[in-house]
mmCIF file of C-alpha atoms in Angstrom:
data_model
loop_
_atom_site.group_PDB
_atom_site.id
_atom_site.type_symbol
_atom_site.label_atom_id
_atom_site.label_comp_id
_atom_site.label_asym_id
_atom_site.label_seq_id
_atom_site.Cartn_x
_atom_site.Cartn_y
_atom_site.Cartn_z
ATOM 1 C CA UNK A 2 -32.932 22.784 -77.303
ATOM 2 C CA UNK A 3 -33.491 23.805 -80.853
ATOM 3 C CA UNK A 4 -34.427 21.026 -83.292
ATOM 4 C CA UNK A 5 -35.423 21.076 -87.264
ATOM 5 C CA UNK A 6 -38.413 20.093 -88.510
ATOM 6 C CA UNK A 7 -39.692 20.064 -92.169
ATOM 7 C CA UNK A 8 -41.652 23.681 -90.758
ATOM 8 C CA UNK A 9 -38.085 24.904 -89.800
ATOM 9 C CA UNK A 10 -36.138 25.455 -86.874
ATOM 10 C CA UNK A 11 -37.974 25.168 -83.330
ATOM 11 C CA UNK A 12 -36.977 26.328 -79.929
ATOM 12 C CA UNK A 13 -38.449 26.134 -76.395
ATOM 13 C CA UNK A 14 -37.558 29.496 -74.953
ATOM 14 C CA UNK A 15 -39.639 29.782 -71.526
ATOM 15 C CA UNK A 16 -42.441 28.825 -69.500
ATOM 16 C CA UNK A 17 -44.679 30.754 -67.639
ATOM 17 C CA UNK A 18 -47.994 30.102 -65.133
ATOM 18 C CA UNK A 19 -51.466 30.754 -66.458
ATOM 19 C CA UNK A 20 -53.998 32.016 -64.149
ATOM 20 C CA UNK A 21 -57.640 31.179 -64.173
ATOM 21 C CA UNK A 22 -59.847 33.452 -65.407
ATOM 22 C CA UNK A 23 -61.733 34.033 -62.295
ATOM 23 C CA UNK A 24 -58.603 35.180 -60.476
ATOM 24 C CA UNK A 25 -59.268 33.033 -57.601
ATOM 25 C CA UNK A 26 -56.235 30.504 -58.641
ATOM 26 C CA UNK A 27 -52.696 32.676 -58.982
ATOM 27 C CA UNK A 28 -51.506 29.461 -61.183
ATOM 28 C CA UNK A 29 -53.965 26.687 -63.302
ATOM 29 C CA UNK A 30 -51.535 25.487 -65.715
ATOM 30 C CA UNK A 31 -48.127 26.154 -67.533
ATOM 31 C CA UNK A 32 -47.485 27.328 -71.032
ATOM 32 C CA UNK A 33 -44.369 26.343 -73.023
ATOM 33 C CA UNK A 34 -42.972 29.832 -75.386
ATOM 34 C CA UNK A 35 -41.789 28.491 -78.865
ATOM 35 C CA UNK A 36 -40.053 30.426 -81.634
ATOM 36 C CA UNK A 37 -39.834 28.773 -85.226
ATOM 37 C CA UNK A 38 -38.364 30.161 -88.147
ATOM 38 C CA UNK A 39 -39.309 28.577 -91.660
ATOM 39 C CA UNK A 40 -38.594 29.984 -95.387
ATOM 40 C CA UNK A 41 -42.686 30.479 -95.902
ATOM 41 C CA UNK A 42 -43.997 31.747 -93.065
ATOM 42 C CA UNK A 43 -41.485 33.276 -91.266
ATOM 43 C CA UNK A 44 -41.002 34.047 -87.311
ATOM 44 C CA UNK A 45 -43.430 32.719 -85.484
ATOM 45 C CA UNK A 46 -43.619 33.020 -81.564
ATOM 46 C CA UNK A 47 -46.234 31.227 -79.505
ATOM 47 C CA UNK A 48 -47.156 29.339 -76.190
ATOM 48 C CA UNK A 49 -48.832 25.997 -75.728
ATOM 49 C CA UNK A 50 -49.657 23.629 -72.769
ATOM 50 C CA UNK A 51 -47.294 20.649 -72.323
ATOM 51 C CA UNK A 52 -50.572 18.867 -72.092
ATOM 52 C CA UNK A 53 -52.101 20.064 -74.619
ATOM 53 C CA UNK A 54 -49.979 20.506 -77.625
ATOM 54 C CA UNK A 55 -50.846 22.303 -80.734
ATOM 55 C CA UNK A 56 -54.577 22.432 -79.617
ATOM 56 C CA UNK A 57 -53.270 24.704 -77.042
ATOM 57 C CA UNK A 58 -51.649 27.336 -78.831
ATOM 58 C CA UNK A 59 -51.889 30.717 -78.505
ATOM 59 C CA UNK A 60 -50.030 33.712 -80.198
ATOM 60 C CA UNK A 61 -47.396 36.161 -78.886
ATOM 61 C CA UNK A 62 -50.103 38.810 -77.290
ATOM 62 C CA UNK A 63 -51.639 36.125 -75.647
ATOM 63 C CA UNK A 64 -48.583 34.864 -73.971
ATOM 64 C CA UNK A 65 -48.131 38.247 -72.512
ATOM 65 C CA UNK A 66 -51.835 39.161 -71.366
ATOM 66 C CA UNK A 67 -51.837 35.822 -69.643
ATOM 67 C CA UNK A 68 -48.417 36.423 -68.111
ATOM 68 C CA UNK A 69 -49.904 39.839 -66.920
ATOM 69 C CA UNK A 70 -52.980 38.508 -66.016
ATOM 70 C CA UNK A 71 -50.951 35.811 -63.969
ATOM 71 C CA UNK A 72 -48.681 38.353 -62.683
ATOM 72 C CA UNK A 73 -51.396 40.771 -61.222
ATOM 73 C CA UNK A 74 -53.915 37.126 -59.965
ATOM 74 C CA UNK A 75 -51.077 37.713 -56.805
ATOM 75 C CA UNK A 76 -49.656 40.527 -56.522
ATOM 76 C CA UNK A 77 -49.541 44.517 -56.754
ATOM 77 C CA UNK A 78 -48.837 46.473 -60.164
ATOM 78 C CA UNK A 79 -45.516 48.034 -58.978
ATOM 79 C CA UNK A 80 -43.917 43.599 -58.380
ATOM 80 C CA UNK A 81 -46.275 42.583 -61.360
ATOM 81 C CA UNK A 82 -44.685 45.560 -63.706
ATOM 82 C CA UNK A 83 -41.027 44.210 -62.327
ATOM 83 C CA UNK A 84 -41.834 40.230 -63.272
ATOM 84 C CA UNK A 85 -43.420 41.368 -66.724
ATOM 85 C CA UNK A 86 -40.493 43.319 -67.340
ATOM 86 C CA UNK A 87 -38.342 40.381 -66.125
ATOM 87 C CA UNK A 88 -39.942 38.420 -68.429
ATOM 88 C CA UNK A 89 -39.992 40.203 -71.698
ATOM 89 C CA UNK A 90 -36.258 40.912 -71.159
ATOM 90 C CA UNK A 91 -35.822 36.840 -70.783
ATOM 91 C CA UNK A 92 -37.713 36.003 -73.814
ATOM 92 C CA UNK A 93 -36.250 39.079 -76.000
ATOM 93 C CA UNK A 94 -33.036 37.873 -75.155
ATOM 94 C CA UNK A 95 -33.506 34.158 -75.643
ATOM 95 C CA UNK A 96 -35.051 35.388 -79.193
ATOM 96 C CA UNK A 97 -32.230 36.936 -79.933
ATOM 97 C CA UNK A 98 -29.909 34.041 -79.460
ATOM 98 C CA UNK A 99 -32.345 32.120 -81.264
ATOM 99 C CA UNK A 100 -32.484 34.400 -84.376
ATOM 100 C CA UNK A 101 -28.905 35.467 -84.128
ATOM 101 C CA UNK A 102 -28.110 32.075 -86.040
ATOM 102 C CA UNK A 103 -30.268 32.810 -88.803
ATOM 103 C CA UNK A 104 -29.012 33.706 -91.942
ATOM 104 C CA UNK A 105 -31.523 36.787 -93.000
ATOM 105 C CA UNK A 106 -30.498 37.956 -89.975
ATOM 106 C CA UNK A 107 -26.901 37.167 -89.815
ATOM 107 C CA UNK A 108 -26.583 38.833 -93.611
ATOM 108 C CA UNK A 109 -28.876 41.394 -92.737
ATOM 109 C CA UNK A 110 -27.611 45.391 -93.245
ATOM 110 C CA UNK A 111 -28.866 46.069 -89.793
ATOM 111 C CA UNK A 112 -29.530 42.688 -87.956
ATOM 112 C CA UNK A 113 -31.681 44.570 -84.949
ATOM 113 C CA UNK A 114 -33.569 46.150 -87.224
ATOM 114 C CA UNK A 115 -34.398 43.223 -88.868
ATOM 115 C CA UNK A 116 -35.413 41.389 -85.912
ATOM 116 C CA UNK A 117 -37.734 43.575 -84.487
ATOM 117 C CA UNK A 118 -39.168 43.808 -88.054
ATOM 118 C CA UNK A 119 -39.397 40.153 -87.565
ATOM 119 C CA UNK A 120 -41.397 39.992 -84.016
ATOM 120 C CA UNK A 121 -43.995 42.538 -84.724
ATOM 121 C CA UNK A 122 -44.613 40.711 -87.804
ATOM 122 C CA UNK A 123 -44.959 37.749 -85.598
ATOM 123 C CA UNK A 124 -47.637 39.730 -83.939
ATOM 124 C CA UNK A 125 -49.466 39.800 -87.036
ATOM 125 C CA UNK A 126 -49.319 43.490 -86.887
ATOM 126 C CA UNK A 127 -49.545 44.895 -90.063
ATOM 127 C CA UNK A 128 -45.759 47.513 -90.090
ATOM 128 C CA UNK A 129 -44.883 50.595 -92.242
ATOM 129 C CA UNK A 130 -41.416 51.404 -91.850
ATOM 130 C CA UNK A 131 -40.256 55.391 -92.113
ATOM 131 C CA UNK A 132 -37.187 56.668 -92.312
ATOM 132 C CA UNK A 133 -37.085 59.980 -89.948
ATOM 133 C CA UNK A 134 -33.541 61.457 -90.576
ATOM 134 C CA UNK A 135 -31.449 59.285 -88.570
ATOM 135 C CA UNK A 136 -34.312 57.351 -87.001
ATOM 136 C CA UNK A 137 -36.541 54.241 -88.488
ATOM 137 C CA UNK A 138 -39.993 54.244 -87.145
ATOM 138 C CA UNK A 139 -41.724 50.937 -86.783
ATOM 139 C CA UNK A 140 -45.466 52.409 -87.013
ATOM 140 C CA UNK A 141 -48.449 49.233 -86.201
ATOM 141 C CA UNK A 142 -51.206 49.897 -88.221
ATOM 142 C CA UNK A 143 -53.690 48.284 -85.625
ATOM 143 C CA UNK A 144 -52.674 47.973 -81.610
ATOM 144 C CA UNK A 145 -52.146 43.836 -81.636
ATOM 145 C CA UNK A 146 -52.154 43.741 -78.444
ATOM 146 C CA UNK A 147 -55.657 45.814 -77.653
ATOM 147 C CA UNK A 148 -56.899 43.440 -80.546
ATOM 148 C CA UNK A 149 -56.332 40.386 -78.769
ATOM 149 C CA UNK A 150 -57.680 41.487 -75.416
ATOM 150 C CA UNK A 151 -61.089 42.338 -77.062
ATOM 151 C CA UNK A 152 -61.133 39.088 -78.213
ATOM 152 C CA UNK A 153 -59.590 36.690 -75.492
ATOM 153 C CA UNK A 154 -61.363 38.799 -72.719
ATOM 154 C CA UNK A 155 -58.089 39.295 -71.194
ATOM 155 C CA UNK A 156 -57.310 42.030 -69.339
ATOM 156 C CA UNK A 157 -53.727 44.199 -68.334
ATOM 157 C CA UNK A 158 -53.054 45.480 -71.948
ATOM 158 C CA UNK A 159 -50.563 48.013 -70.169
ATOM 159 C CA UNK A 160 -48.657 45.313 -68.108
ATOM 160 C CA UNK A 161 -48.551 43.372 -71.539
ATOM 161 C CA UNK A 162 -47.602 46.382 -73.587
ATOM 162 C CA UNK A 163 -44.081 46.676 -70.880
ATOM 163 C CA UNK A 164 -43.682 43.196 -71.544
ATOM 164 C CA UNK A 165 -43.473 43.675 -75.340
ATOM 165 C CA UNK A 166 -41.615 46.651 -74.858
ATOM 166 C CA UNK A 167 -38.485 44.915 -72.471
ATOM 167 C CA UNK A 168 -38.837 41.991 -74.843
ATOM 168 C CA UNK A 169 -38.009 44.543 -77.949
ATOM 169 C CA UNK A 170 -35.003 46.262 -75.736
ATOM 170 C CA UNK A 171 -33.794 43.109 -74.999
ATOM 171 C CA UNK A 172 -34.051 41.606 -77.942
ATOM 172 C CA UNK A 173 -32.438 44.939 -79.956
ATOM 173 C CA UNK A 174 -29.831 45.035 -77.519
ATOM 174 C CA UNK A 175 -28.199 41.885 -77.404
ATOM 175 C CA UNK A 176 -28.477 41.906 -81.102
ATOM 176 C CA UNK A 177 -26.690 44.852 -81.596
ATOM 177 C CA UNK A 178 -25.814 47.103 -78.472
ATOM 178 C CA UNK A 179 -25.257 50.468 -80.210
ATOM 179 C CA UNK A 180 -28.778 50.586 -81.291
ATOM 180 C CA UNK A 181 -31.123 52.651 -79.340
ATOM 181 C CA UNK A 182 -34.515 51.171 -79.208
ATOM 182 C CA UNK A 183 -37.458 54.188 -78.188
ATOM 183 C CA UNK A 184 -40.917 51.583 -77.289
ATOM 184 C CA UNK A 185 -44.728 53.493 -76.950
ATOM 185 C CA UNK A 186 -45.140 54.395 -73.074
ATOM 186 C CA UNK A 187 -49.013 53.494 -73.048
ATOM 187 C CA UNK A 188 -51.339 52.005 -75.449
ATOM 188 C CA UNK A 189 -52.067 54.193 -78.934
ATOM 189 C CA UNK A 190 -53.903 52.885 -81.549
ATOM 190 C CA UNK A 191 -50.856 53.478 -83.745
ATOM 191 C CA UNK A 192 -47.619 52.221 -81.576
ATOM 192 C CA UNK A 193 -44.400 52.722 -83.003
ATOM 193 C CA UNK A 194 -41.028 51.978 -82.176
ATOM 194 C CA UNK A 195 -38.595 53.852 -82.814
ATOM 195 C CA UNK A 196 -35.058 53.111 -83.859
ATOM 196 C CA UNK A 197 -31.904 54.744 -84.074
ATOM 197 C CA UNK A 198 -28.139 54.079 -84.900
ATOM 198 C CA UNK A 199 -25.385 56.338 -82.739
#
């Protein structure tokens, strides 16, 4: 359900189960994944407890160290790696959908380019874009993700970084499947994604 508020547009995408911190409970609550899109500030992906509302909210890397953290409260790394995966492709492809009907992106030279501009901005990465002969490289200035596990106290920033990574193949590919999307393999303190048109 997408609905417009004087913010912008709104959509649910997904829920997921948080895990206590203590890892003795595999599920303590659920977290609802919005996306909104407004003229001033932009994308803007989050989660929040039905309970809790606004109060609750938490930003796109925490949504997927708590997923991880979730993920690996009950099972091994090889079916935790499969689930984030799972999930990233879900909410990249749900994003897509969702952005798909905006205009900057519908008008956009290269609308998968544009969108994965969009969700590491979202990140509140700060992003320096290079053209590299026929590739654009999507350099992060700062690892987000590392950032917010130092200070949430979460852990799995390599479960969380695959998330990120299927959500930006997802997202890039049902945007525009001729684009070839290259994602960091492990944590760096300068990711960069990699982009490039056949």
């Amino acid at each position: 359900m997408t609905t417009t508020i004087s913010e912008g547009r709104v959509k649910r995408l997904c829920n997921y189960s948080i895990a206590s911190a203590d890892m003795y409970y595999s599920a303590l609550e659920q977290r609802d994944v919005y996306v909104r899109e407004s003229p001033q500030e932009g994308l803007r992906l989050w989660g929040e407890t039905p309970s809790g509302g606004p109060a609750t909210s938490v930003d796109l890397c925490q949504v997927l160290l708590e997923y991880a953290m979730y993920c690996r409260s009950w099972c091994g790394m090889p079916e935790a790696s499969y689930r984030m995966k799972n999930f990233g492709e879900r909410l990249g492809h749900d994003l897509a959908i969702f952005l798909e009907e905006s205009t900057p992106v519908r008008l956009a030279d290269n609308p998968g380019v544009c969108a994965l501009e969009a969700v590491v901005e979202a990140m509140n990465a700060y992003l320096v874009i290079e053209r590299v002969g026929p590739e654009l490289h999507f350099i992060i200035a700062d690892c987000a993700l590392y950032e917010a596990a130092e200070r949430t106290g979460l852990r799995n920033v390599e479960l969380a970084q695959l998330g990120l990574n299927a959500l930006c193949q997802s997202l890039i590919h049902t945007i525009d499947p001729h684009l070839v999307l290259t994602a960091p393999t492990e944590i760096h303190p300068r990711p960069f994604f990699s982009v490039l048109a056949p």
